[in-house]
Coordinates of C-alpha atoms and ligand atoms in Angstrom, one line a residue:
M1 CA -14.9 28.7 77.7
M2 CA -11.1 29.4 77.9
Q3 CA -9.3 29.3 74.5
V4 CA -6.7 26.6 74.3
P5 CA -3.9 27.2 71.8
N6 CA -4.0 24.9 68.8
P7 CA -1.6 22.2 69.9
V8 CA -0.4 21.3 66.4
P9 CA 3.0 23.0 66.0
A10 CA 3.4 25.2 63.0
R11 CA 6.5 23.3 62.0
P12 CA 7.2 19.9 63.6
D13 CA 10.8 19.0 64.0
L14 CA 12.3 16.9 61.1
P15 CA 13.6 13.5 62.0
Q16 CA 17.3 13.6 62.3
P17 CA 19.7 10.7 61.6
G18 CA 20.5 10.4 65.3
L19 CA 16.9 9.6 66.1
I20 CA 16.7 7.0 63.3
D21 CA 19.9 5.4 64.6
A22 CA 18.4 5.2 68.1
L23 CA 15.2 3.7 66.8
A24 CA 17.1 1.2 64.7
R25 CA 19.1 0.1 67.7
R26 CA 15.9 -0.4 69.7
L27 CA 13.9 -2.1 67.0
G28 CA 16.4 -4.2 65.2
P29 CA 16.5 -4.9 61.5
R30 CA 13.0 -6.3 61.2
G31 CA 11.5 -3.4 63.2
L32 CA 12.5 -0.5 61.0
L33 CA 12.1 0.1 57.3
T34 CA 13.9 3.0 55.7
D35 CA 14.1 2.0 52.1
P36 CA 11.8 4.3 50.2
A37 CA 10.5 1.4 48.1
D38 CA 9.3 -0.4 51.3
I39 CA 7.7 2.7 52.7
A40 CA 5.9 3.8 49.5
P41 CA 2.8 1.7 49.9
F42 CA 2.3 3.2 53.4
S43 CA 2.7 6.8 52.2
T44 CA -0.5 7.0 50.2
D45 CA -4.1 6.1 51.1
W46 CA -6.4 3.5 49.6
R47 CA -8.3 6.1 47.6
R48 CA -5.0 7.7 46.4
L49 CA -6.2 11.1 47.6
Y50 CA -2.9 12.0 49.3
Q51 CA 0.7 11.3 48.7
G52 CA 2.7 11.7 51.9
R53 CA 6.4 11.1 52.7
S54 CA 8.2 9.6 55.6
V55 CA 11.9 8.6 56.1
A56 CA 11.1 5.6 58.2
L57 CA 8.4 3.1 59.2
L58 CA 8.5 1.7 62.7
R59 CA 7.4 -1.9 63.2
P60 CA 7.7 -2.7 66.9
A61 CA 7.2 -6.3 68.1
D62 CA 5.6 -5.5 71.4
T63 CA 4.2 -2.8 73.6
E64 CA 7.5 -2.1 75.4
E65 CA 9.3 -1.6 72.1
L66 CA 6.6 0.7 70.9
A67 CA 6.6 2.7 74.1
D68 CA 10.3 3.2 73.9
C69 CA 10.0 4.4 70.3
V70 CA 7.3 6.9 71.2
R71 CA 9.5 8.2 74.0
L72 CA 12.5 8.6 71.7
C73 CA 10.3 10.5 69.2
A74 CA 8.8 12.6 71.9
A75 CA 12.3 13.6 73.1
A76 CA 13.3 14.6 69.6
G77 CA 9.9 16.4 69.0
V78 CA 9.1 14.2 66.0
A79 CA 5.6 13.3 65.1
L80 CA 4.2 9.8 64.6
V81 CA 1.5 8.6 62.3
P82 CA 0.0 5.3 63.4
Q83 CA -1.3 3.2 60.5
G84 CA -3.4 0.0 60.6
G85 CA -4.5 -1.7 57.5
N86 CA -4.4 1.6 55.5
T87 CA -8.0 1.3 54.5
S88 CA -9.1 4.8 55.5
M89 CA -11.6 6.5 53.2
V90 CA -10.7 9.9 54.6
G91 CA -6.8 9.9 54.5
G92 CA -6.8 9.2 58.2
A93 CA -3.4 7.4 58.2
V94 CA -1.3 9.1 55.6
P95 CA 1.9 10.9 56.7
P96 CA 2.3 14.6 55.9
E97 CA 3.9 15.6 52.7
D98 CA 6.9 17.4 54.3
G99 CA 8.4 14.2 55.7
S100 CA 8.2 15.5 59.2
A101 CA 6.5 12.4 60.7
L102 CA 7.5 8.8 61.0
L103 CA 5.1 6.0 60.2
L104 CA 4.1 3.4 62.9
S105 CA 2.8 0.0 61.9
L106 CA 1.6 -2.5 64.6
A107 CA 1.4 -5.3 62.0
R108 CA 3.8 -7.4 64.1
M109 CA 1.8 -7.0 67.2
N110 CA -1.0 -9.3 66.2
R111 CA -1.3 -11.9 68.9
V112 CA -4.4 -13.2 70.6
R113 CA -3.5 -12.6 74.3
A114 CA -6.6 -14.3 75.8
L115 CA -10.0 -15.6 74.9
D116 CA -12.5 -16.4 77.7
P117 CA -15.6 -18.2 76.5
V118 CA -17.2 -17.8 79.9
D119 CA -16.6 -14.1 80.2
M120 CA -17.1 -13.9 76.4
T121 CA -14.1 -11.7 75.9
L122 CA -11.3 -11.6 73.4
T123 CA -8.1 -9.8 74.4
I124 CA -6.2 -9.1 71.2
E125 CA -3.3 -6.9 70.0
A126 CA -4.0 -4.0 67.7
G127 CA -2.1 -5.3 64.7
A128 CA -4.4 -8.3 64.2
T129 CA -6.8 -8.0 61.3
L130 CA -10.4 -7.8 62.1
K131 CA -10.8 -11.0 60.1
A132 CA -8.3 -12.8 62.3
A133 CA -10.1 -11.5 65.4
Q134 CA -13.4 -12.8 64.0
E135 CA -11.8 -16.2 63.4
A136 CA -10.4 -16.3 66.9
A137 CA -13.8 -15.7 68.3
A138 CA -15.4 -18.3 66.0
A139 CA -12.9 -20.9 67.0
A140 CA -14.2 -20.6 70.6
D141 CA -17.9 -20.8 69.4
C142 CA -18.4 -17.1 69.8
L143 CA -19.1 -14.2 67.5
L144 CA -17.2 -11.0 67.2
P145 CA -20.1 -9.0 65.8
L146 CA -18.3 -6.4 63.8
S147 CA -18.1 -6.7 60.0
I148 CA -16.8 -4.2 57.4
A149 CA -16.0 -4.6 53.8
S150 CA -12.2 -4.2 54.4
E151 CA -12.0 -6.6 57.4
G152 CA -9.3 -8.7 55.6
S153 CA -6.9 -5.9 55.9
A154 CA -8.3 -3.5 58.5
Q155 CA -6.5 -3.9 61.8
I156 CA -8.1 -3.9 65.3
G157 CA -6.1 -0.7 66.2
G158 CA -7.5 1.2 63.2
V159 CA -11.0 -0.3 63.6
L160 CA -11.2 1.0 67.2
S161 CA -9.4 4.2 66.5
T162 CA -12.0 5.1 63.9
N163 CA -14.9 3.5 65.8
A164 CA -15.8 1.6 62.7
G165 CA -19.4 0.8 62.0
G166 CA -20.1 -1.5 59.1
N167 CA -22.7 -4.1 58.4
N168 CA -24.0 -5.2 61.7
T169 CA -24.5 -1.8 63.5
V170 CA -28.2 -2.2 63.2
R171 CA -28.0 -5.1 65.6
Y172 CA -24.8 -4.8 67.6
G173 CA -23.8 -1.2 67.5
N174 CA -20.5 0.3 66.4
A175 CA -16.9 -0.8 67.4
R176 CA -17.2 1.4 70.5
E177 CA -19.9 -1.0 71.9
R178 CA -17.5 -3.9 71.8
V179 CA -14.7 -2.3 73.8
L180 CA -14.4 -3.4 77.4
G181 CA -10.8 -2.5 77.9
L182 CA -7.7 -1.0 76.2
E183 CA -4.0 -0.8 76.4
V184 CA -2.7 2.5 75.1
V185 CA 0.7 4.1 74.6
L186 CA 0.4 7.8 75.4
P187 CA 2.2 10.5 73.4
D188 CA 4.9 10.7 76.1
G189 CA 5.6 7.0 76.0
Q190 CA 3.7 6.0 79.1
V191 CA 1.7 2.8 78.9
W192 CA -1.8 2.8 80.2
N193 CA -2.9 -0.7 80.9
G194 CA -6.7 -0.6 81.0
L195 CA -7.2 -4.2 79.8
R196 CA -10.1 -4.8 82.2
R197 CA -12.8 -7.3 81.1
L198 CA -15.5 -6.0 83.3
R199 CA -19.1 -5.4 82.4
K200 CA -19.5 -3.0 85.3
D201 CA -16.8 -0.6 86.3
N202 CA -18.0 2.9 87.4
T203 CA -14.7 4.4 88.4
G204 CA -14.5 7.8 86.9
Y205 CA -14.2 9.1 83.4
C206 CA -14.5 6.4 80.8
L207 CA -11.0 6.8 79.4
R208 CA -11.1 3.9 77.0
Q209 CA -13.9 5.6 75.0
L210 CA -11.7 8.7 74.6
F211 CA -9.3 6.7 72.5
V212 CA -12.0 4.9 70.5
G213 CA -12.8 7.2 67.6
A214 CA -9.9 9.5 68.4
E215 CA -8.2 8.5 65.0
G216 CA -4.8 8.0 66.7
T217 CA -4.6 11.6 67.8
L218 CA -4.5 10.9 71.6
G219 CA -2.6 7.7 72.0
V220 CA -1.7 4.5 70.2
I221 CA -4.0 1.6 71.0
T222 CA -1.9 -1.5 71.4
A223 CA -4.4 -4.1 72.5
A224 CA -8.0 -4.4 73.4
V225 CA -10.5 -6.5 75.3
L226 CA -13.5 -7.0 73.0
A227 CA -16.9 -8.2 74.2
L228 CA -18.1 -11.2 72.2
A229 CA -21.6 -12.4 71.4
P230 CA -23.2 -15.9 71.2
R231 CA -22.6 -17.4 67.8
P232 CA -25.6 -17.6 65.5
R233 CA -27.0 -21.1 65.0
Q234 CA -29.1 -20.1 62.1
M235 CA -28.5 -17.5 59.4
E236 CA -30.5 -16.5 56.3
V237 CA -29.4 -14.1 53.6
A238 CA -31.7 -12.7 50.9
F239 CA -31.2 -10.4 48.0
C240 CA -34.2 -8.4 46.8
A241 CA -35.1 -6.1 43.9
L242 CA -37.3 -3.2 44.8
P243 CA -38.9 -0.3 42.9
D244 CA -37.3 2.4 45.1
A245 CA -35.7 3.4 48.4
E246 CA -39.1 4.0 50.0
A247 CA -39.9 0.3 49.4
A248 CA -36.6 -0.7 50.9
L249 CA -37.3 1.3 54.1
A250 CA -40.8 -0.2 54.3
L251 CA -39.3 -3.7 53.9
F252 CA -36.8 -3.0 56.7
T253 CA -39.5 -1.9 59.0
R254 CA -41.6 -4.9 58.3
L255 CA -38.7 -7.3 59.0
R256 CA -37.8 -5.5 62.2
R257 CA -41.5 -5.7 63.3
A258 CA -41.6 -9.4 62.6
D259 CA -38.5 -10.3 64.6
P260 CA -36.5 -7.3 65.8
A261 CA -33.7 -9.5 67.4
A262 CA -33.0 -11.3 64.1
V263 CA -32.1 -8.4 61.8
N264 CA -28.3 -8.6 61.5
A265 CA -27.9 -6.4 58.5
F266 CA -30.1 -4.5 56.1
E267 CA -28.1 -3.0 53.2
Y268 CA -29.4 -0.8 50.4
M269 CA -28.0 -0.5 46.9
S270 CA -29.1 1.9 44.2
P271 CA -29.2 0.8 40.5
I272 CA -25.9 2.3 39.4
G273 CA -23.8 0.8 42.2
L274 CA -24.9 -2.7 41.3
E275 CA -24.3 -2.0 37.6
L276 CA -20.7 -1.0 38.4
V277 CA -20.1 -4.1 40.5
L278 CA -21.4 -6.4 37.7
K279 CA -19.3 -4.6 35.2
H280 CA -15.9 -4.4 37.1
I281 CA -15.8 -7.3 39.6
P282 CA -15.2 -10.7 38.1
E283 CA -17.5 -13.6 39.1
T284 CA -20.5 -11.5 40.1
T285 CA -24.0 -12.1 38.8
L286 CA -27.4 -11.0 39.9
P287 CA -29.2 -13.9 41.7
L288 CA -32.6 -12.7 40.5
A289 CA -34.6 -11.0 37.8
A290 CA -34.7 -7.3 38.1
P291 CA -36.4 -4.8 35.9
P292 CA -34.1 -2.0 34.6
G293 CA -33.7 0.7 37.3
S294 CA -34.3 -1.6 40.2
H295 CA -33.0 -0.8 43.6
F296 CA -31.7 -3.6 45.8
A297 CA -31.6 -4.8 49.4
L298 CA -29.5 -7.4 51.1
I299 CA -31.1 -8.8 54.2
E300 CA -29.2 -10.9 56.8
L301 CA -31.1 -12.5 59.6
A302 CA -29.4 -14.5 62.3
T303 CA -30.2 -16.0 65.7
P304 CA -28.3 -17.9 68.4
R305 CA -31.6 -19.5 69.5
P306 CA -31.8 -23.2 68.7
G307 CA -35.0 -24.3 66.9
A308 CA -36.0 -20.9 65.6
D309 CA -37.3 -21.2 62.1
L310 CA -35.7 -18.2 60.5
R311 CA -36.2 -19.5 56.9
A312 CA -40.0 -19.7 57.4
S313 CA -40.3 -16.2 58.9
L314 CA -38.1 -14.7 56.1
E315 CA -40.1 -16.5 53.4
S316 CA -43.4 -15.3 54.8
A317 CA -42.1 -11.7 55.2
L318 CA -40.8 -11.7 51.6
E319 CA -44.1 -13.2 50.2
A320 CA -46.1 -10.5 51.9
A321 CA -43.7 -7.8 50.6
L322 CA -44.0 -9.3 47.1
S323 CA -47.8 -9.3 47.2
E324 CA -47.8 -5.7 48.3
G325 CA -45.4 -4.6 45.6
L326 CA -42.6 -3.7 48.0
I327 CA -40.3 -6.0 46.2
T328 CA -40.4 -7.3 42.6
D329 CA -38.2 -10.4 43.2
A330 CA -36.1 -12.0 45.9
A331 CA -33.6 -14.8 46.2
I332 CA -32.8 -16.6 49.4
A333 CA -29.3 -18.0 49.6
A334 CA -29.3 -21.8 49.8
S335 CA -25.7 -22.3 50.8
E336 CA -22.7 -20.6 52.4
A337 CA -21.3 -20.0 48.9
Q338 CA -24.5 -18.3 47.8
R339 CA -24.5 -16.2 50.9
R340 CA -20.9 -15.1 50.2
A341 CA -21.8 -14.3 46.6
M342 CA -24.7 -12.1 47.7
W343 CA -22.5 -10.2 50.2
K344 CA -19.9 -9.9 47.5
L345 CA -22.4 -7.8 45.4
R346 CA -22.7 -5.4 48.3
E347 CA -19.1 -5.4 49.6
E348 CA -17.4 -4.8 46.3
H349 CA -19.1 -1.5 45.7
A350 CA -16.1 0.5 46.8
E351 CA -13.7 -1.5 44.7
A352 CA -16.0 -1.3 41.6
Q353 CA -16.2 2.4 42.0
K354 CA -12.4 2.8 42.3
R355 CA -12.0 0.7 39.1
D356 CA -14.5 2.8 37.3
G357 CA -12.9 6.2 37.8
A358 CA -13.0 9.2 40.0
S359 CA -15.6 9.5 42.8
V360 CA -16.6 11.9 45.5
K361 CA -17.7 10.1 48.6
N362 CA -20.2 11.3 51.2
D363 CA -20.4 8.9 54.2
I364 CA -23.4 10.4 55.9
S365 CA -26.1 9.4 58.4
V366 CA -29.6 10.6 58.9
P367 CA -32.4 9.2 61.1
V368 CA -33.4 5.9 59.5
S369 CA -36.9 7.2 58.7
L370 CA -35.4 10.0 56.6
V371 CA -33.1 7.9 54.4
P372 CA -35.5 7.9 51.3
T373 CA -36.1 11.7 51.7
F374 CA -32.3 12.3 51.9
L375 CA -31.7 10.1 48.8
R376 CA -34.3 11.9 46.8
E377 CA -33.1 15.4 47.7
A378 CA -29.4 14.7 47.5
T379 CA -29.7 13.0 44.1
A380 CA -31.5 16.0 42.7
A381 CA -29.0 18.4 44.2
C382 CA -26.0 16.6 42.7
Q383 CA -27.6 16.2 39.3
A384 CA -28.3 19.9 39.2
L385 CA -24.7 20.6 40.2
V386 CA -22.9 18.3 37.7
A387 CA -24.8 17.3 34.6
G388 CA -24.5 13.6 34.0
V389 CA -23.1 12.7 37.4
R390 CA -23.8 9.1 38.3
V391 CA -25.2 8.9 41.8
L392 CA -24.3 5.7 43.5
A393 CA -25.8 5.4 46.9
F394 CA -25.5 2.3 49.0
G395 CA -24.9 1.2 52.5
H396 CA -26.2 0.5 55.9
M397 CA -29.8 1.6 55.6
G398 CA -30.8 -0.2 58.8
D399 CA -28.8 2.2 60.8
G400 CA -29.3 5.3 58.6
N401 CA -25.7 5.4 57.2
I402 CA -25.6 5.8 53.5
H403 CA -22.5 6.1 51.3
F404 CA -23.8 8.7 49.0
N405 CA -21.1 8.5 46.4
C406 CA -20.9 10.4 43.2
Q407 CA -19.2 9.0 40.1
Q408 CA -17.7 11.1 37.4
P409 CA -19.9 11.5 34.4
E410 CA -18.8 9.2 31.6
A411 CA -18.1 12.1 29.3
M412 CA -16.1 14.2 31.9
A413 CA -12.4 14.0 32.7
A414 CA -11.6 12.9 36.3
A415 CA -9.8 16.1 37.2
E416 CA -12.6 18.3 36.0
F417 CA -15.1 16.2 38.0
L418 CA -12.9 16.3 41.1
A419 CA -12.8 20.0 41.0
Y420 CA -16.5 19.8 42.2
D421 CA -15.6 17.8 45.3
H422 CA -16.2 20.5 47.9
A423 CA -19.3 21.8 46.0
I424 CA -20.8 18.3 45.9
M425 CA -20.0 17.7 49.6
A426 CA -21.5 21.1 50.5
A427 CA -24.7 20.4 48.6
V428 CA -25.1 17.0 50.2
N429 CA -24.3 18.2 53.6
D430 CA -26.7 21.0 53.5
I431 CA -29.4 18.4 53.1
V432 CA -27.9 16.2 55.8
R433 CA -27.8 19.1 58.2
R434 CA -31.5 19.9 57.5
L435 CA -32.4 16.3 58.3
D436 CA -30.4 16.3 61.6
G437 CA -27.7 14.0 60.2
S438 CA -23.9 13.8 60.4
F439 CA -21.3 14.6 57.7
S440 CA -19.3 11.5 58.7
A441 CA -21.2 8.5 59.9
E442 CA -18.5 5.7 60.1
H443 CA -15.4 6.7 58.1
G444 CA -14.3 9.4 60.5
V445 CA -12.9 12.8 59.8
G446 CA -9.2 12.0 58.9
R447 CA -7.6 14.6 56.8
L448 CA -10.3 14.9 54.2
K449 CA -13.0 16.4 56.4
T450 CA -11.1 18.4 59.0
Y451 CA -12.2 21.6 57.2
L452 CA -15.9 20.7 58.0
M453 CA -15.3 20.4 61.8
Q454 CA -15.5 24.1 62.5
G455 CA -18.9 24.4 60.8
W456 CA -20.4 21.3 62.3
R457 CA -18.9 20.9 65.7
G458 CA -17.6 24.4 66.3
G459 CA -18.3 26.2 69.6
A460 CA -18.2 24.3 72.9
E461 CA -17.8 20.8 71.3
L462 CA -14.7 21.6 69.2
E463 CA -13.3 23.6 72.1
L464 CA -13.7 20.6 74.4
M465 CA -12.0 18.4 71.8
R466 CA -9.1 20.8 71.5
R467 CA -8.7 20.9 75.3
I468 CA -8.6 17.1 75.5
K469 CA -6.0 17.0 72.7
H470 CA -4.0 19.7 74.4
A471 CA -4.1 17.9 77.8
I472 CA -3.0 14.5 76.4
D473 CA -0.8 15.5 73.4
P474 CA 0.3 19.1 74.1
R475 CA 2.9 19.2 71.3
G476 CA 0.6 17.6 68.7
L477 CA 2.9 14.6 68.0
L478 CA 0.3 12.0 67.3
N479 CA -1.3 11.9 63.8
P480 CA -0.9 15.6 63.1
G481 CA -3.3 17.2 60.7
K482 CA -6.1 14.7 61.3
L483 CA -9.5 15.1 62.9
L484 CA -9.0 18.6 64.4
P485 CA -9.0 21.6 62.0
Ligands
2HG501 C1 -18.6 0.1 52.8 O1 -19.7 0.1 53.4 C2 -17.5 1.0 53.1 O2 -18.5 -0.7 51.8 C3 -17.0 1.8 52.0 O3 -17.8 1.7 54.3 C4 -17.9 2.8 51.5 O4 -16.7 3.2 49.5 C5 -17.4 3.7 50.3 O5 -17.9 4.8 50.3
ZN502 ZN1 -19.8 1.4 55.0

């Protein structure tokens, strides 16, 4: 295949005062932040892995304003870094350190443009949070079946640009599966209005899917048509203690066999993860008795079918699992508050880990059947590498995506531990590769994992990605330094 030059310029142009003035005129005082104190929170990522710098943050109010800004920046040869809720785990939305790029926030573009309960579609702007989108769907008696721990801050634009996965992938697939249409501002400022809400539309390349998961390197998603699902009429959540990950997989298989359409989420948690949550997150308690060293699973079953007795089928599945020794105890939530409390134990894992100290995260996937094998081998490999490392594995077992995170040993300084980050990732990824998995399941590549792309996706695949990037953003002005090595 023909080589395409790497489109990322060696030295992007620095933003000049003339450009900032022109942007200020177009955006007005609410639409442009230049005070370093205002920009500071947008210059670093949630994990504080990177500290970037930017002289301005653009906050357009609508697509036309945004398109004009992109055009002005393109004419000046200045790069833009689109940023949603800034919840990336891989530094996907931080500006470069050299101040060469401007930040772009769509937070003011957060309107629901349309909701059609017959078509079951929600047309929403990219700056709306995922939570707001879920609430809009719920108000029309529908479900937006996409749920991630950071949904209160994560914005639709970022969720789609990273093809977020989360808790309900086992049933509904990833963000990609929700997207029927998109509106995108291209790197030259053209607006592509692809906001179609059709279930069938075979008219050439599926362009919208090119922008989903592109991490903002091909265009800026400004609005989307999302496919909704029927709202569940019954939901049951249970929390279980188990002897090991093998038992968790067996329990998942059993539940899926009993009623495959009902499993909304099946989340796994290793002993140390829960220990950190209980230690660092206020108002958390275990809802059951668990012998020391227990592993845990959170089960969510749901159905839109009226009259289905989910509770009874959950109870009988758990009773059978108990008698077979797959679980040692289980609690079924009796109220919405209890459901939320159980989910909190799972969803606060990332925050608990952050409060506890330094961590190296591996967001990996393997075939579901191989999750226990992966956990066993990767735990041994990391313990051999760093004595005393606390392996904290949790996540979406039902779809094979485990957050295999390593926490600094209690007796080791953070910096000393973090010096092992590439070695840990390499050891884990060797196993992932052998098991036919992926080095990034749902968090994307961002800046953190670009160095892995050559080894994992090199050859025709990476070459094709570069050609696509070159065709759409030849000067590398959108989210430079991310995704592509
Ligand atoms: C989750 O599932 C997120 O909670 C974050 O994907 C995972 O902190 C992590 O590694
Ligand atoms: Zn996750």
